[in-house]
PDB file of C-alpha atoms in Angstrom:
ATOM      1  CA  MET A   1      10.526  -4.371 -12.264  1.00 67.00           C
ATOM      2  CA  ASP A   2       7.559  -3.937 -14.061  1.00 93.00           C
ATOM      3  CA  LEU A   3       6.218  -0.263 -15.127  1.00 96.00           C
ATOM      4  CA  PHE A   4       3.688  -0.909 -12.674  1.00 98.00           C
ATOM      5  CA  MET A   5       5.212  -1.184  -9.561  1.00 98.00           C
ATOM      6  CA  LYS A   6       7.591   1.747 -10.236  1.00 98.00           C
ATOM      7  CA  CYS A   7       4.561   3.886 -10.873  1.00 98.00           C
ATOM      8  CA  ALA A   8       3.602   2.415  -7.368  1.00 98.00           C
ATOM      9  CA  ILE A   9       7.037   3.974  -6.399  1.00 98.00           C
ATOM     10  CA  GLU A  10       6.390   6.720  -7.929  1.00 98.00           C
ATOM     11  CA  GLU A  11       3.160   7.363  -5.618  1.00 98.00           C
ATOM     12  CA  ALA A  12       5.081   6.662  -3.164  1.00 98.00           C
ATOM     13  CA  GLU A  13       8.088   9.305  -3.376  1.00 98.00           C
ATOM     14  CA  LEU A  14       5.239  11.403  -4.058  1.00 98.00           C
ATOM     15  CA  SER A  15       3.737  10.983  -0.772  1.00 98.00           C
ATOM     16  CA  ARG A  16       6.877  11.325   1.146  1.00 97.00           C
ATOM     17  CA  SER A  17       7.727  14.957  -0.928  1.00 97.00           C
ATOM     18  CA  GLU A  18       4.141  16.098   0.625  1.00 97.00           C
ATOM     19  CA  GLY A  19       4.840  14.725   3.990  1.00 95.00           C
ATOM     20  CA  GLY A  20       3.313  11.123   5.189  1.00 96.00           C
ATOM     21  CA  ILE A  21       4.057   7.482   5.120  1.00 96.00           C
ATOM     22  CA  PRO A  22       6.203   7.020   1.346  1.00 98.00           C
ATOM     23  CA  ILE A  23       3.707   3.776   0.603  1.00 98.00           C
ATOM     24  CA  GLY A  24       2.455   3.794  -3.019  1.00 98.00           C
ATOM     25  CA  SER A  25      -0.030   1.524  -5.102  1.00 98.00           C
ATOM     26  CA  VAL A  26      -1.648   1.103  -8.298  1.00 98.00           C
ATOM     27  CA  LEU A  27      -4.566  -0.836  -9.652  1.00 98.00           C
ATOM     28  CA  VAL A  28      -3.723  -2.559 -13.358  1.00 98.00           C
ATOM     29  CA  ARG A  29      -6.247  -4.579 -15.038  1.00 96.00           C
ATOM     30  CA  GLY A  30      -5.189  -5.693 -18.370  1.00 95.00           C
ATOM     31  CA  GLY A  31      -1.745  -3.977 -18.606  1.00 95.00           C
ATOM     32  CA  ARG A  32      -3.887  -0.725 -18.099  1.00 97.00           C
ATOM     33  CA  ILE A  33      -3.879   1.551 -14.713  1.00 98.00           C
ATOM     34  CA  LEU A  34      -7.012   1.983 -13.858  1.00 97.00           C
ATOM     35  CA  GLY A  35      -6.547   4.424 -10.559  1.00 98.00           C
ATOM     36  CA  LYS A  36      -3.044   5.301  -8.227  1.00 98.00           C
ATOM     37  CA  GLY A  37      -2.704   6.543  -5.010  1.00 98.00           C
ATOM     38  CA  HIS A  38      -0.856   6.974  -1.944  1.00 98.00           C
ATOM     39  CA  ASN A  39      -0.766   6.920   1.720  1.00 97.00           C
ATOM     40  CA  ARG A  40      -2.601  10.143   2.214  1.00 97.00           C
ATOM     41  CA  ARG A  41      -2.616   9.802   6.515  1.00 95.00           C
ATOM     42  CA  VAL A  42      -1.299  12.481   7.197  1.00 95.00           C
ATOM     43  CA  GLN A  43      -1.868  14.881   4.190  1.00 96.00           C
ATOM     44  CA  GLN A  44      -5.459  15.352   5.005  1.00 96.00           C
ATOM     45  CA  ASP A  45      -5.885  13.452   8.372  1.00 95.00           C
ATOM     46  CA  ASP A  46      -8.003  10.809   7.696  1.00 95.00           C
ATOM     47  CA  PRO A  47      -6.689   7.553   9.848  1.00 92.00           C
ATOM     48  CA  VAL A  48      -8.074   5.028   6.838  1.00 94.00           C
ATOM     49  CA  LEU A  49      -6.286   7.018   3.780  1.00 97.00           C
ATOM     50  CA  HIS A  50      -3.407   4.087   3.691  1.00 97.00           C
ATOM     51  CA  ALA A  51      -2.412   3.965   0.060  1.00 98.00           C
ATOM     52  CA  GLU A  52      -4.665   1.019  -1.337  1.00 98.00           C
ATOM     53  CA  ILE A  53      -7.572   2.997  -0.600  1.00 98.00           C
ATOM     54  CA  ASP A  54      -6.573   6.432  -1.821  1.00 98.00           C
ATOM     55  CA  CYS A  55      -5.484   3.994  -5.144  1.00 98.00           C
ATOM     56  CA  ILE A  56      -9.348   2.486  -4.782  1.00 97.00           C
ATOM     57  CA  ARG A  57     -11.324   5.578  -4.529  1.00 96.00           C
ATOM     58  CA  ASN A  58      -9.502   6.743  -7.084  1.00 97.00           C
ATOM     59  CA  ALA A  59     -10.080   4.549  -9.458  1.00 97.00           C
ATOM     60  CA  GLY A  60     -13.425   5.051  -9.348  1.00 95.00           C
ATOM     61  CA  ARG A  61     -16.325   3.218  -9.417  1.00 93.00           C
ATOM     62  CA  ILE A  62     -15.292   0.365 -12.358  1.00 92.00           C
ATOM     63  CA  GLY A  63     -17.961  -3.043 -12.101  1.00 90.00           C
ATOM     64  CA  SER A  64     -16.580  -5.597 -11.528  1.00 90.00           C
ATOM     65  CA  TYR A  65     -12.217  -5.705 -10.086  1.00 92.00           C
ATOM     66  CA  ARG A  66     -12.196  -9.354 -10.523  1.00 88.00           C
ATOM     67  CA  GLU A  67      -9.437  -9.480 -13.196  1.00 92.00           C
ATOM     68  CA  MET A  68      -7.292  -6.875 -11.350  1.00 96.00           C
ATOM     69  CA  ALA A  69      -3.761  -6.357  -9.231  1.00 98.00           C
ATOM     70  CA  LEU A  70      -3.431  -4.318  -6.976  1.00 98.00           C
ATOM     71  CA  TYR A  71       0.676  -2.843  -6.539  1.00 98.00           C
ATOM     72  CA  SER A  72       1.461  -2.002  -3.803  1.00 98.00           C
ATOM     73  CA  THR A  73       5.123  -1.005  -2.203  1.00 98.00           C
ATOM     74  CA  LEU A  74       4.577  -2.396   0.981  1.00 98.00           C
ATOM     75  CA  MET A  75       2.100  -5.498   1.745  1.00 98.00           C
ATOM     76  CA  PRO A  76      -1.333  -4.655   2.339  1.00 98.00           C
ATOM     77  CA  CYS A  77      -2.467  -4.861   6.043  1.00 96.00           C
ATOM     78  CA  TYR A  78      -5.938  -6.436   6.924  1.00 97.00           C
ATOM     79  CA  LEU A  79      -7.353  -2.825   6.161  1.00 96.00           C
ATOM     80  CA  CYS A  80      -6.634  -2.650   2.809  1.00 98.00           C
ATOM     81  CA  ALA A  81      -6.440  -6.313   2.365  1.00 98.00           C
ATOM     82  CA  GLY A  82     -10.049  -6.246   3.597  1.00 98.00           C
ATOM     83  CA  ALA A  83     -11.400  -3.886   0.680  1.00 98.00           C
ATOM     84  CA  VAL A  84      -9.398  -6.028  -1.725  1.00 98.00           C
ATOM     85  CA  VAL A  85     -11.092  -9.196  -0.437  1.00 98.00           C
ATOM     86  CA  GLN A  86     -14.428  -6.970  -0.181  1.00 96.00           C
ATOM     87  CA  PHE A  87     -14.194  -6.299  -3.980  1.00 96.00           C
ATOM     88  CA  GLY A  88     -12.563  -9.686  -5.232  1.00 97.00           C
ATOM     89  CA  ILE A  89      -9.080  -8.428  -6.282  1.00 98.00           C
ATOM     90  CA  GLY A  90      -7.932 -11.598  -7.291  1.00 97.00           C
ATOM     91  CA  LYS A  91      -4.283 -10.258  -7.844  1.00 98.00           C
ATOM     92  CA  VAL A  92      -1.928  -8.487  -4.790  1.00 98.00           C
ATOM     93  CA  VAL A  93       1.759  -7.433  -6.069  1.00 98.00           C
ATOM     94  CA  ALA A  94       3.551  -6.408  -3.197  1.00 98.00           C
ATOM     95  CA  GLY A  95       7.056  -3.894  -3.231  1.00 98.00           C
ATOM     96  CA  GLU A  96       7.985  -5.687   0.063  1.00 98.00           C
ATOM     97  CA  SER A  97       6.814  -7.072   3.521  1.00 98.00           C
ATOM     98  CA  GLU A  98       9.729  -6.902   5.503  1.00 96.00           C
ATOM     99  CA  SER A  99       9.672  -3.899   7.065  1.00 94.00           C
ATOM    100  CA  PHE A 100       5.849  -4.364   7.885  1.00 94.00           C
ATOM    101  CA  ALA A 101       4.493  -8.543   7.466  1.00 95.00           C
ATOM    102  CA  GLY A 102       0.585  -7.363   6.289  1.00 95.00           C
ATOM    103  CA  ALA A 103      -1.985  -9.424   5.684  1.00 98.00           C
ATOM    104  CA  ARG A 104      -0.774 -12.008   3.320  1.00 98.00           C
ATOM    105  CA  GLU A 105      -1.473 -14.743   5.169  1.00 98.00           C
ATOM    106  CA  PHE A 106      -5.438 -13.519   4.741  1.00 98.00           C
ATOM    107  CA  LEU A 107      -5.302 -12.697   1.517  1.00 98.00           C
ATOM    108  CA  GLU A 108      -4.175 -16.329   0.680  1.00 98.00           C
ATOM    109  CA  MET A 109      -6.817 -17.970   2.744  1.00 98.00           C
ATOM    110  CA  HIS A 110      -9.516 -15.923   0.441  1.00 98.00           C
ATOM    111  CA  GLY A 111      -7.635 -16.717  -2.999  1.00 97.00           C
ATOM    112  CA  VAL A 112      -5.861 -13.691  -3.836  1.00 98.00           C
ATOM    113  CA  GLU A 113      -3.083 -14.974  -5.251  1.00 98.00           C
ATOM    114  CA  VAL A 114       0.248 -12.892  -3.987  1.00 98.00           C
ATOM    115  CA  ILE A 115       3.667 -11.761  -4.845  1.00 98.00           C
ATOM    116  CA  ASP A 116       6.515 -10.388  -2.735  1.00 98.00           C
ATOM    117  CA  LEU A 117       8.714  -8.653  -4.825  1.00 98.00           C
ATOM    118  CA  ASP A 118      11.161  -7.957  -1.696  1.00 98.00           C
ATOM    119  CA  LEU A 119      12.157  -4.990  -3.647  1.00 98.00           C
ATOM    120  CA  THR A 120      15.723  -2.377  -1.650  1.00 98.00           C
ATOM    121  CA  VAL A 121      13.659   0.184  -3.199  1.00 98.00           C
ATOM    122  CA  CYS A 122      10.649  -0.184  -1.289  1.00 98.00           C
ATOM    123  CA  LYS A 123      13.065  -1.290   2.074  1.00 98.00           C
ATOM    124  CA  ASP A 124      14.987   1.910   1.780  1.00 98.00           C
ATOM    125  CA  MET A 125      12.176   3.841   1.107  1.00 97.00           C
ATOM    126  CA  LEU A 126      10.231   2.711   3.919  1.00 96.00           C
ATOM    127  CA  GLN A 127      13.288   2.002   6.140  1.00 96.00           C
ATOM    128  CA  SER A 128      14.584   5.649   6.433  1.00 96.00           C
ATOM    129  CA  PHE A 129      11.088   7.277   6.566  1.00 96.00           C
ATOM    130  CA  ILE A 130       9.958   5.004   9.801  1.00 94.00           C
ATOM    131  CA  GLU A 131      14.120   6.215  11.338  1.00 94.00           C
ATOM    132  CA  GLU A 132      13.394   9.051  11.124  1.00 95.00           C
ATOM    133  CA  ARG A 133       9.423   9.421  11.711  1.00 94.00           C
ATOM    134  CA  PRO A 134       8.922   6.487  14.156  1.00 92.00           C
ATOM    135  CA  GLU A 135       6.142   7.773  15.695  1.00 92.00           C
ATOM    136  CA  ILE A 136       4.224   8.304  12.219  1.00 92.00           C
ATOM    137  CA  TRP A 137       5.135   4.827  11.407  1.00 91.00           C
ATOM    138  CA  CYS A 138       4.292   3.583  14.898  1.00 89.00           C
ATOM    139  CA  GLU A 139       0.710   5.317  14.312  1.00 87.00           C
ATOM    140  CA  ASP A 140       0.311   3.972  11.252  1.00 86.00           C
ATOM    141  CA  ILE A 141       0.384   0.384  12.064  1.00 83.00           C
ATOM    142  CA  GLY A 142      -1.384   0.914  15.500  1.00 81.00           C
ATOM    143  CA  GLU A 143       1.322   0.552  18.160  1.00 82.00           C
ATOM    144  CA  GLU A 144       2.240   2.360  20.502  1.00 82.00           C
ATOM    145  CA  TRP A 145       5.013   5.402  20.217  1.00 75.00           C
ATOM    146  CA  PRO A 146       7.346   5.809  21.981  1.00 75.00           C
ATOM    147  CA  PRO A 147       7.211   1.813  22.336  1.00 71.00           C
ATOM    148  CA  VAL A 148       5.962   0.097  25.897  1.00 68.00           C
TER     149      VAL A 148
END
């Protein structure tokens, strides 16, 4: 595992320690982290403050995003994939997509290189949260709780 995914995992752990959903993200260009973020939906009572959105916000206005890579502990959803496509981020590296398939096909259809590392540490972290807080997880991915 590389340094950038380790940093994304640290962000996910930070979210968990704050009572939030353990998903983290970092934005990288030329071997340098320009932004970090984690899912803050619960902490900030903000339905769109996913890890990738938080990360891009924290990077600030940086001009062109073309040569950037977005690392995320989970495959981005359509909301976050839309931001990747909108800003022209060229590469997404996901820690896993087993817990949530996300929008891989959408990203690839728009020319984004997608790499799924299928990391056990990312799966275990999210699965443990889903078991403990299924209602928060379902809210995050737009599913009804309890299941109908």
